[in-house]
PDB file of C-alpha atoms in Angstrom:
ATOM      1  CA  UNK A   1       0.000   0.000   0.000  1.00 33.00           C
ATOM      2  CA  UNK A   2       1.264   3.467  -0.784  1.00 35.00           C
ATOM      3  CA  UNK A   3      -0.027   6.718   0.614  1.00 33.00           C
ATOM      4  CA  UNK A   4      -0.378   9.861  -1.430  1.00 33.00           C
ATOM      5  CA  UNK A   5       1.548  12.949  -0.451  1.00 32.00           C
ATOM      6  CA  UNK A   6      -1.470  15.144   0.292  1.00 34.00           C
ATOM      7  CA  UNK A   7       0.706  18.143   1.230  1.00 31.00           C
ATOM      8  CA  UNK A   8      -0.580  21.704   1.285  1.00 26.00           C
ATOM      9  CA  UNK A   9      -1.384  22.975  -2.175  1.00 27.00           C
ATOM     10  CA  UNK A  10      -1.531  19.494  -3.703  1.00 33.00           C
ATOM     11  CA  UNK A  11      -4.842  18.394  -5.223  1.00 42.00           C
ATOM     12  CA  UNK A  12      -6.837  16.258  -2.792  1.00 46.00           C
ATOM     13  CA  UNK A  13      -9.981  15.423  -4.779  1.00 48.00           C
ATOM     14  CA  UNK A  14     -13.537  16.742  -4.659  1.00 52.00           C
ATOM     15  CA  UNK A  15     -16.241  15.474  -2.342  1.00 53.00           C
ATOM     16  CA  UNK A  16     -19.935  15.121  -3.254  1.00 54.00           C
ATOM     17  CA  UNK A  17     -20.626  18.630  -1.956  1.00 56.00           C
ATOM     18  CA  UNK A  18     -17.891  20.124  -4.131  1.00 55.00           C
ATOM     19  CA  UNK A  19     -15.550  20.654  -1.191  1.00 52.00           C
ATOM     20  CA  UNK A  20     -12.074  19.176  -0.779  1.00 55.00           C
ATOM     21  CA  UNK A  21     -11.794  15.476   0.004  1.00 70.00           C
ATOM     22  CA  UNK A  22      -8.775  13.302  -0.487  1.00 84.00           C
ATOM     23  CA  UNK A  23      -9.236  10.803  -3.287  1.00 94.00           C
ATOM     24  CA  UNK A  24      -8.491   7.160  -2.474  1.00 96.00           C
ATOM     25  CA  UNK A  25      -7.763   5.418  -5.759  1.00 98.00           C
ATOM     26  CA  UNK A  26      -7.704   1.655  -6.124  1.00 98.00           C
ATOM     27  CA  UNK A  27      -5.630   0.609  -9.127  1.00 98.00           C
ATOM     28  CA  UNK A  28      -6.034  -2.854 -10.625  1.00 98.00           C
ATOM     29  CA  UNK A  29      -2.628  -3.820 -11.983  1.00 98.00           C
ATOM     30  CA  UNK A  30      -2.895  -6.014 -15.060  1.00 98.00           C
ATOM     31  CA  UNK A  31       0.745  -7.036 -14.782  1.00 97.00           C
ATOM     32  CA  UNK A  32       1.932  -4.052 -16.801  1.00 94.00           C
ATOM     33  CA  UNK A  33       5.137  -2.042 -16.551  1.00 90.00           C
ATOM     34  CA  UNK A  34       3.156   1.178 -16.993  1.00 91.00           C
ATOM     35  CA  UNK A  35       1.038   0.659 -13.871  1.00 96.00           C
ATOM     36  CA  UNK A  36       3.414   2.446 -11.546  1.00 94.00           C
ATOM     37  CA  UNK A  37       3.735   5.390 -13.896  1.00 96.00           C
ATOM     38  CA  UNK A  38      -0.009   5.798 -13.332  1.00 97.00           C
ATOM     39  CA  UNK A  39       0.448   5.362  -9.589  1.00 98.00           C
ATOM     40  CA  UNK A  40       3.221   7.949  -9.450  1.00 97.00           C
ATOM     41  CA  UNK A  41       1.165  10.573 -11.273  1.00 97.00           C
ATOM     42  CA  UNK A  42      -1.905   9.938  -9.118  1.00 98.00           C
ATOM     43  CA  UNK A  43       0.176  10.267  -5.955  1.00 98.00           C
ATOM     44  CA  UNK A  44       1.811  13.455  -7.211  1.00 97.00           C
ATOM     45  CA  UNK A  45      -1.700  14.841  -7.661  1.00 97.00           C
ATOM     46  CA  UNK A  46      -2.412  14.169  -3.972  1.00 96.00           C
ATOM     47  CA  UNK A  47      -4.384  10.939  -4.142  1.00 97.00           C
ATOM     48  CA  UNK A  48      -3.911   8.028  -1.787  1.00 97.00           C
ATOM     49  CA  UNK A  49      -3.301   5.022  -4.015  1.00 98.00           C
ATOM     50  CA  UNK A  50      -3.595   1.306  -3.295  1.00 98.00           C
ATOM     51  CA  UNK A  51      -2.627  -1.268  -5.909  1.00 98.00           C
ATOM     52  CA  UNK A  52      -3.745  -4.870  -6.346  1.00 98.00           C
ATOM     53  CA  UNK A  53      -2.774  -7.254  -9.106  1.00 98.00           C
ATOM     54  CA  UNK A  54      -5.745  -8.533 -11.055  1.00 98.00           C
ATOM     55  CA  UNK A  55      -5.631 -11.950  -9.379  1.00 98.00           C
ATOM     56  CA  UNK A  56      -5.053 -10.708  -5.826  1.00 98.00           C
ATOM     57  CA  UNK A  57      -8.425  -9.207  -4.919  1.00 98.00           C
ATOM     58  CA  UNK A  58     -12.108  -9.867  -5.523  1.00 98.00           C
ATOM     59  CA  UNK A  59     -15.040  -7.479  -5.894  1.00 98.00           C
ATOM     60  CA  UNK A  60     -15.943  -7.773  -2.217  1.00 97.00           C
ATOM     61  CA  UNK A  61     -12.417  -6.726  -1.308  1.00 98.00           C
ATOM     62  CA  UNK A  62     -12.556  -3.809  -3.719  1.00 98.00           C
ATOM     63  CA  UNK A  63     -15.865  -2.620  -2.269  1.00 96.00           C
ATOM     64  CA  UNK A  64     -14.508  -2.897   1.278  1.00 96.00           C
ATOM     65  CA  UNK A  65     -11.324  -0.963   0.475  1.00 96.00           C
ATOM     66  CA  UNK A  66     -12.849   2.483   0.959  1.00 95.00           C
ATOM     67  CA  UNK A  67     -12.022   3.534  -2.583  1.00 97.00           C
ATOM     68  CA  UNK A  68     -13.392   6.732  -4.070  1.00 97.00           C
ATOM     69  CA  UNK A  69     -12.069   6.092  -7.609  1.00 98.00           C
ATOM     70  CA  UNK A  70     -11.181   2.942  -9.576  1.00 98.00           C
ATOM     71  CA  UNK A  71      -8.468   2.741 -12.251  1.00 99.00           C
ATOM     72  CA  UNK A  72      -8.003  -0.379 -14.392  1.00 98.00           C
ATOM     73  CA  UNK A  73      -4.505  -0.428 -15.832  1.00 98.00           C
ATOM     74  CA  UNK A  74      -3.030  -1.396 -19.181  1.00 96.00           C
ATOM     75  CA  UNK A  75      -1.701  -4.911 -19.603  1.00 95.00           C
ATOM     76  CA  UNK A  76      -0.928  -7.740 -22.014  1.00 92.00           C
ATOM     77  CA  UNK A  77      -3.539  -9.931 -23.669  1.00 90.00           C
ATOM     78  CA  UNK A  78      -7.253  -9.260 -23.949  1.00 92.00           C
ATOM     79  CA  UNK A  79     -10.033  -8.345 -21.505  1.00 93.00           C
ATOM     80  CA  UNK A  80     -10.882 -11.968 -20.660  1.00 93.00           C
ATOM     81  CA  UNK A  81      -7.313 -12.460 -19.466  1.00 93.00           C
ATOM     82  CA  UNK A  82      -7.440  -9.462 -17.122  1.00 97.00           C
ATOM     83  CA  UNK A  83      -8.465 -11.225 -13.915  1.00 97.00           C
ATOM     84  CA  UNK A  84     -10.976  -9.299 -11.825  1.00 98.00           C
ATOM     85  CA  UNK A  85     -10.883  -6.240 -14.105  1.00 98.00           C
ATOM     86  CA  UNK A  86     -14.147  -6.817 -15.952  1.00 98.00           C
ATOM     87  CA  UNK A  87     -16.087  -7.831 -12.860  1.00 98.00           C
ATOM     88  CA  UNK A  88     -14.730  -4.835 -10.949  1.00 98.00           C
ATOM     89  CA  UNK A  89     -15.763  -2.399 -13.672  1.00 98.00           C
ATOM     90  CA  UNK A  90     -19.260  -3.854 -13.762  1.00 98.00           C
ATOM     91  CA  UNK A  91     -19.634  -3.765  -9.985  1.00 98.00           C
ATOM     92  CA  UNK A  92     -18.273  -0.255  -9.416  1.00 98.00           C
ATOM     93  CA  UNK A  93     -19.970   1.413 -12.406  1.00 98.00           C
ATOM     94  CA  UNK A  94     -22.332   4.033 -11.028  1.00 96.00           C
ATOM     95  CA  UNK A  95     -20.766   3.744  -7.577  1.00 96.00           C
ATOM     96  CA  UNK A  96     -17.405   5.504  -7.988  1.00 97.00           C
ATOM     97  CA  UNK A  97     -15.710   7.149 -10.980  1.00 98.00           C
ATOM     98  CA  UNK A  98     -14.031   4.456 -13.097  1.00 98.00           C
ATOM     99  CA  UNK A  99     -11.175   4.965 -15.568  1.00 99.00           C
ATOM    100  CA  UNK A 100     -10.012   2.192 -17.888  1.00 98.00           C
ATOM    101  CA  UNK A 101      -6.638   2.644 -19.579  1.00 97.00           C
ATOM    102  CA  UNK A 102      -5.791   0.669 -22.748  1.00 95.00           C
ATOM    103  CA  UNK A 103      -6.636  -2.906 -21.667  1.00 96.00           C
ATOM    104  CA  UNK A 104      -8.901  -1.362 -19.015  1.00 97.00           C
ATOM    105  CA  UNK A 105     -10.693   0.560 -21.765  1.00 97.00           C
ATOM    106  CA  UNK A 106     -11.144  -2.635 -23.785  1.00 96.00           C
ATOM    107  CA  UNK A 107     -12.405  -4.509 -20.716  1.00 97.00           C
ATOM    108  CA  UNK A 108     -14.936  -1.736 -20.130  1.00 98.00           C
ATOM    109  CA  UNK A 109     -16.273  -2.198 -23.640  1.00 97.00           C
ATOM    110  CA  UNK A 110     -16.777  -5.933 -23.206  1.00 96.00           C
ATOM    111  CA  UNK A 111     -18.402  -5.587 -19.775  1.00 97.00           C
ATOM    112  CA  UNK A 112     -21.230  -3.530 -21.238  1.00 97.00           C
ATOM    113  CA  UNK A 113     -21.722  -5.546 -24.419  1.00 96.00           C
ATOM    114  CA  UNK A 114     -19.323  -3.779 -26.762  1.00 96.00           C
ATOM    115  CA  UNK A 115     -16.703  -5.381 -28.983  1.00 92.00           C
ATOM    116  CA  UNK A 116     -12.927  -5.525 -29.043  1.00 92.00           C
ATOM    117  CA  UNK A 117     -10.895  -6.657 -32.030  1.00 80.00           C
ATOM    118  CA  UNK A 118      -7.543  -6.280 -33.758  1.00 78.00           C
ATOM    119  CA  UNK A 119      -6.518  -2.666 -34.195  1.00 77.00           C
ATOM    120  CA  UNK A 120      -6.324  -1.356 -37.737  1.00 66.00           C
ATOM    121  CA  UNK A 121      -2.701  -0.468 -37.070  1.00 71.00           C
ATOM    122  CA  UNK A 122      -0.273  -1.923 -34.539  1.00 65.00           C
ATOM    123  CA  UNK A 123       0.759   0.935 -32.284  1.00 69.00           C
ATOM    124  CA  UNK A 124       3.546   0.319 -29.806  1.00 72.00           C
ATOM    125  CA  UNK A 125       5.344   3.381 -28.524  1.00 73.00           C
ATOM    126  CA  UNK A 126       3.875   5.677 -31.152  1.00 82.00           C
ATOM    127  CA  UNK A 127       2.149   9.038 -30.729  1.00 89.00           C
ATOM    128  CA  UNK A 128      -1.023  10.204 -32.479  1.00 91.00           C
ATOM    129  CA  UNK A 129      -2.899  13.489 -32.707  1.00 92.00           C
ATOM    130  CA  UNK A 130      -6.249  13.027 -30.997  1.00 97.00           C
ATOM    131  CA  UNK A 131      -9.362  15.228 -31.163  1.00 97.00           C
ATOM    132  CA  UNK A 132     -11.748  15.040 -28.209  1.00 98.00           C
ATOM    133  CA  UNK A 133     -15.040  16.384 -26.847  1.00 98.00           C
ATOM    134  CA  UNK A 134     -13.567  18.621 -24.131  1.00 98.00           C
ATOM    135  CA  UNK A 135     -15.384  16.845 -21.300  1.00 98.00           C
ATOM    136  CA  UNK A 136     -14.487  14.267 -18.658  1.00 98.00           C
ATOM    137  CA  UNK A 137     -10.749  13.622 -18.612  1.00 98.00           C
ATOM    138  CA  UNK A 138     -10.375  16.028 -21.554  1.00 98.00           C
ATOM    139  CA  UNK A 139     -11.922  19.053 -19.823  1.00 98.00           C
ATOM    140  CA  UNK A 140      -9.935  22.243 -20.308  1.00 98.00           C
ATOM    141  CA  UNK A 141      -7.415  20.709 -22.717  1.00 98.00           C
ATOM    142  CA  UNK A 142      -6.475  21.969 -26.189  1.00 98.00           C
ATOM    143  CA  UNK A 143      -8.811  20.718 -28.922  1.00 97.00           C
ATOM    144  CA  UNK A 144      -6.033  18.480 -30.286  1.00 97.00           C
ATOM    145  CA  UNK A 145      -3.738  16.542 -27.961  1.00 97.00           C
ATOM    146  CA  UNK A 146      -0.859  14.161 -28.590  1.00 96.00           C
ATOM    147  CA  UNK A 147      -1.322  10.712 -27.054  1.00 96.00           C
ATOM    148  CA  UNK A 148       1.032   7.755 -26.647  1.00 94.00           C
ATOM    149  CA  UNK A 149      -0.267   4.434 -27.915  1.00 91.00           C
ATOM    150  CA  UNK A 150       0.808   0.867 -27.107  1.00 86.00           C
ATOM    151  CA  UNK A 151      -1.834  -1.552 -28.365  1.00 79.00           C
ATOM    152  CA  UNK A 152      -2.752  -4.197 -30.909  1.00 81.00           C
ATOM    153  CA  UNK A 153      -6.440  -4.453 -29.901  1.00 89.00           C
ATOM    154  CA  UNK A 154      -9.079  -1.722 -30.002  1.00 91.00           C
ATOM    155  CA  UNK A 155     -12.790  -0.977 -29.754  1.00 93.00           C
ATOM    156  CA  UNK A 156     -13.804  -0.896 -33.434  1.00 93.00           C
ATOM    157  CA  UNK A 157     -16.192   1.476 -35.148  1.00 90.00           C
ATOM    158  CA  UNK A 158     -19.668   0.170 -34.409  1.00 91.00           C
ATOM    159  CA  UNK A 159     -18.359  -1.795 -31.423  1.00 93.00           C
ATOM    160  CA  UNK A 160     -19.170   0.756 -28.740  1.00 95.00           C
ATOM    161  CA  UNK A 161     -21.278  -0.617 -25.863  1.00 96.00           C
ATOM    162  CA  UNK A 162     -24.826   0.624 -25.365  1.00 96.00           C
ATOM    163  CA  UNK A 163     -25.007   3.733 -23.203  1.00 97.00           C
ATOM    164  CA  UNK A 164     -21.518   4.939 -24.154  1.00 98.00           C
ATOM    165  CA  UNK A 165     -20.371   7.681 -26.516  1.00 98.00           C
ATOM    166  CA  UNK A 166     -17.103   8.259 -28.340  1.00 98.00           C
ATOM    167  CA  UNK A 167     -15.053  10.977 -26.661  1.00 98.00           C
ATOM    168  CA  UNK A 168     -11.847  10.978 -28.714  1.00 98.00           C
ATOM    169  CA  UNK A 169     -10.577   9.943 -32.138  1.00 96.00           C
ATOM    170  CA  UNK A 170      -7.356  10.013 -34.097  1.00 94.00           C
ATOM    171  CA  UNK A 171      -7.093  11.857 -37.407  1.00 92.00           C
ATOM    172  CA  UNK A 172      -7.794   8.484 -39.057  1.00 91.00           C
ATOM    173  CA  UNK A 173     -11.046   8.126 -37.090  1.00 93.00           C
ATOM    174  CA  UNK A 174      -9.834   5.441 -34.677  1.00 93.00           C
ATOM    175  CA  UNK A 175     -11.690   5.435 -31.342  1.00 96.00           C
ATOM    176  CA  UNK A 176      -9.371   6.639 -28.591  1.00 95.00           C
ATOM    177  CA  UNK A 177     -11.890   7.249 -25.820  1.00 97.00           C
ATOM    178  CA  UNK A 178     -15.418   6.521 -24.649  1.00 97.00           C
ATOM    179  CA  UNK A 179     -17.612   7.597 -21.749  1.00 98.00           C
ATOM    180  CA  UNK A 180     -20.889   6.428 -20.283  1.00 98.00           C
ATOM    181  CA  UNK A 181     -23.648   8.930 -20.998  1.00 97.00           C
ATOM    182  CA  UNK A 182     -24.904   9.236 -17.417  1.00 96.00           C
ATOM    183  CA  UNK A 183     -22.242   7.776 -15.096  1.00 97.00           C
ATOM    184  CA  UNK A 184     -18.574   8.760 -14.572  1.00 97.00           C
ATOM    185  CA  UNK A 185     -17.246   5.616 -16.244  1.00 98.00           C
ATOM    186  CA  UNK A 186     -14.654   6.424 -18.889  1.00 99.00           C
ATOM    187  CA  UNK A 187     -12.058   4.620 -20.969  1.00 98.00           C
ATOM    188  CA  UNK A 188      -9.062   5.752 -23.007  1.00 98.00           C
ATOM    189  CA  UNK A 189      -7.212   3.554 -25.500  1.00 93.00           C
ATOM    190  CA  UNK A 190      -3.987   5.536 -25.177  1.00 96.00           C
ATOM    191  CA  UNK A 191      -1.677   5.852 -22.154  1.00 96.00           C
ATOM    192  CA  UNK A 192      -2.091   9.124 -20.212  1.00 97.00           C
ATOM    193  CA  UNK A 193       0.871   8.128 -18.019  1.00 97.00           C
ATOM    194  CA  UNK A 194       3.264   7.900 -20.990  1.00 95.00           C
ATOM    195  CA  UNK A 195       5.868  10.552 -21.761  1.00 93.00           C
ATOM    196  CA  UNK A 196       4.301  10.520 -25.237  1.00 96.00           C
ATOM    197  CA  UNK A 197       1.117  12.058 -23.743  1.00 96.00           C
ATOM    198  CA  UNK A 198       2.101  15.585 -22.623  1.00 97.00           C
ATOM    199  CA  UNK A 199      -1.393  16.361 -21.292  1.00 98.00           C
ATOM    200  CA  UNK A 200      -1.682  13.056 -19.430  1.00 97.00           C
ATOM    201  CA  UNK A 201      -1.182  14.581 -15.989  1.00 98.00           C
ATOM    202  CA  UNK A 202      -4.027  17.032 -16.618  1.00 98.00           C
ATOM    203  CA  UNK A 203      -6.248  14.150 -17.756  1.00 98.00           C
ATOM    204  CA  UNK A 204      -5.658  12.254 -14.521  1.00 98.00           C
ATOM    205  CA  UNK A 205      -6.272  15.412 -12.509  1.00 98.00           C
ATOM    206  CA  UNK A 206      -9.610  15.778 -14.287  1.00 98.00           C
ATOM    207  CA  UNK A 207     -10.425  12.190 -13.349  1.00 98.00           C
ATOM    208  CA  UNK A 208      -9.641  12.867  -9.685  1.00 98.00           C
ATOM    209  CA  UNK A 209     -11.863  15.941  -9.799  1.00 95.00           C
ATOM    210  CA  UNK A 210     -14.868  13.784 -10.658  1.00 92.00           C
ATOM    211  CA  UNK A 211     -17.128  13.965  -7.569  1.00 84.00           C
ATOM    212  CA  UNK A 212     -17.285  10.777  -5.555  1.00 70.00           C
ATOM    213  CA  UNK A 213     -19.560   9.420  -2.880  1.00 59.00           C
ATOM    214  CA  UNK A 214     -18.207   9.393   0.691  1.00 52.00           C
ATOM    215  CA  UNK A 215     -19.109   5.739   1.442  1.00 48.00           C
ATOM    216  CA  UNK A 216     -19.647   3.904  -1.847  1.00 50.00           C
ATOM    217  CA  UNK A 217     -21.637   0.687  -1.906  1.00 50.00           C
ATOM    218  CA  UNK A 218     -21.525  -1.450  -5.049  1.00 52.00           C
ATOM    219  CA  UNK A 219     -24.656  -1.730  -7.122  1.00 43.00           C
ATOM    220  CA  UNK A 220     -25.875  -4.947  -8.686  1.00 41.00           C
ATOM    221  CA  UNK A 221     -24.621  -5.134 -12.284  1.00 40.00           C
ATOM    222  CA  UNK A 222     -24.260  -8.063 -14.666  1.00 38.00           C
ATOM    223  CA  UNK A 223     -20.704  -9.369 -14.582  1.00 41.00           C
ATOM    224  CA  UNK A 224     -18.858 -11.644 -17.007  1.00 40.00           C
ATOM    225  CA  UNK A 225     -18.609 -15.378 -16.362  1.00 35.00           C
ATOM    226  CA  UNK A 226     -15.686 -16.620 -14.321  1.00 37.00           C
ATOM    227  CA  UNK A 227     -14.790 -16.155 -10.685  1.00 36.00           C
ATOM    228  CA  UNK A 228     -12.872 -13.267  -9.190  1.00 33.00           C
ATOM    229  CA  UNK A 229      -9.301 -13.476  -8.025  1.00 33.00           C
ATOM    230  CA  UNK A 230      -8.443 -14.425  -4.473  1.00 30.00           C
ATOM    231  CA  UNK A 231      -8.176 -11.672  -1.869  1.00 30.00           C
ATOM    232  CA  UNK A 232      -4.686 -10.299  -1.447  1.00 33.00           C
ATOM    233  CA  UNK A 233      -2.653  -7.526   0.063  1.00 32.00           C
ATOM    234  CA  UNK A 234      -2.145  -4.160  -1.551  1.00 35.00           C
ATOM    235  CA  UNK A 235       1.145  -3.903  -3.387  1.00 32.00           C
ATOM    236  CA  UNK A 236       3.349  -0.844  -3.123  1.00 33.00           C
ATOM    237  CA  UNK A 237       5.616   0.611  -5.798  1.00 29.00           C
ATOM    238  CA  UNK A 238       8.395  -1.696  -6.915  1.00 27.00           C
TER     239      UNK A 238
END
């Protein structure tokens, strides 16, 4: 477990009444080297961050953790190989703000009935110009942002889940972001934590500014088949 800095002048999150409240972010680590880049940025922004690998916690453990925000990290493979990720997204949707990054974004699509397939172009360590809707994680950013991409799978055109809208696209029209229409559940195909995404820190700050409930209780949502991972201890930075 790692505690955020929370020092004076550092962002501490926004409570349901709009006042300051320290964000407690639970990050599901899909065995990816980028996970702790995400953790570092979230901590620098004043959040308290706890990290569990995708096979080291179940939904009950997530709900009992006191989280105010959930982040599902990038990782290898596809959504069905991401341990508790899909079940966690389904359970915490509408309870706390949820952000899926790369594999987390793809898992979010499948949870709600969308599709994931091979990307039109293999993108590993490449940057793309991305246009966005100026809301959610993109609030207050320039109309065009540069984003770092590391993926071979993607949510295809026409594969968006019901209830979601496209929030960002490349110049070639590739879907780079989606958001639920009524709940703060959002996914990005690119990596905001990458050095190839100059505005990534601002995106994560926007995510932390999403109002959260003081004592979240999971709702009942359909979850994919397969059991959750076994409970485990939070894992600090390597």
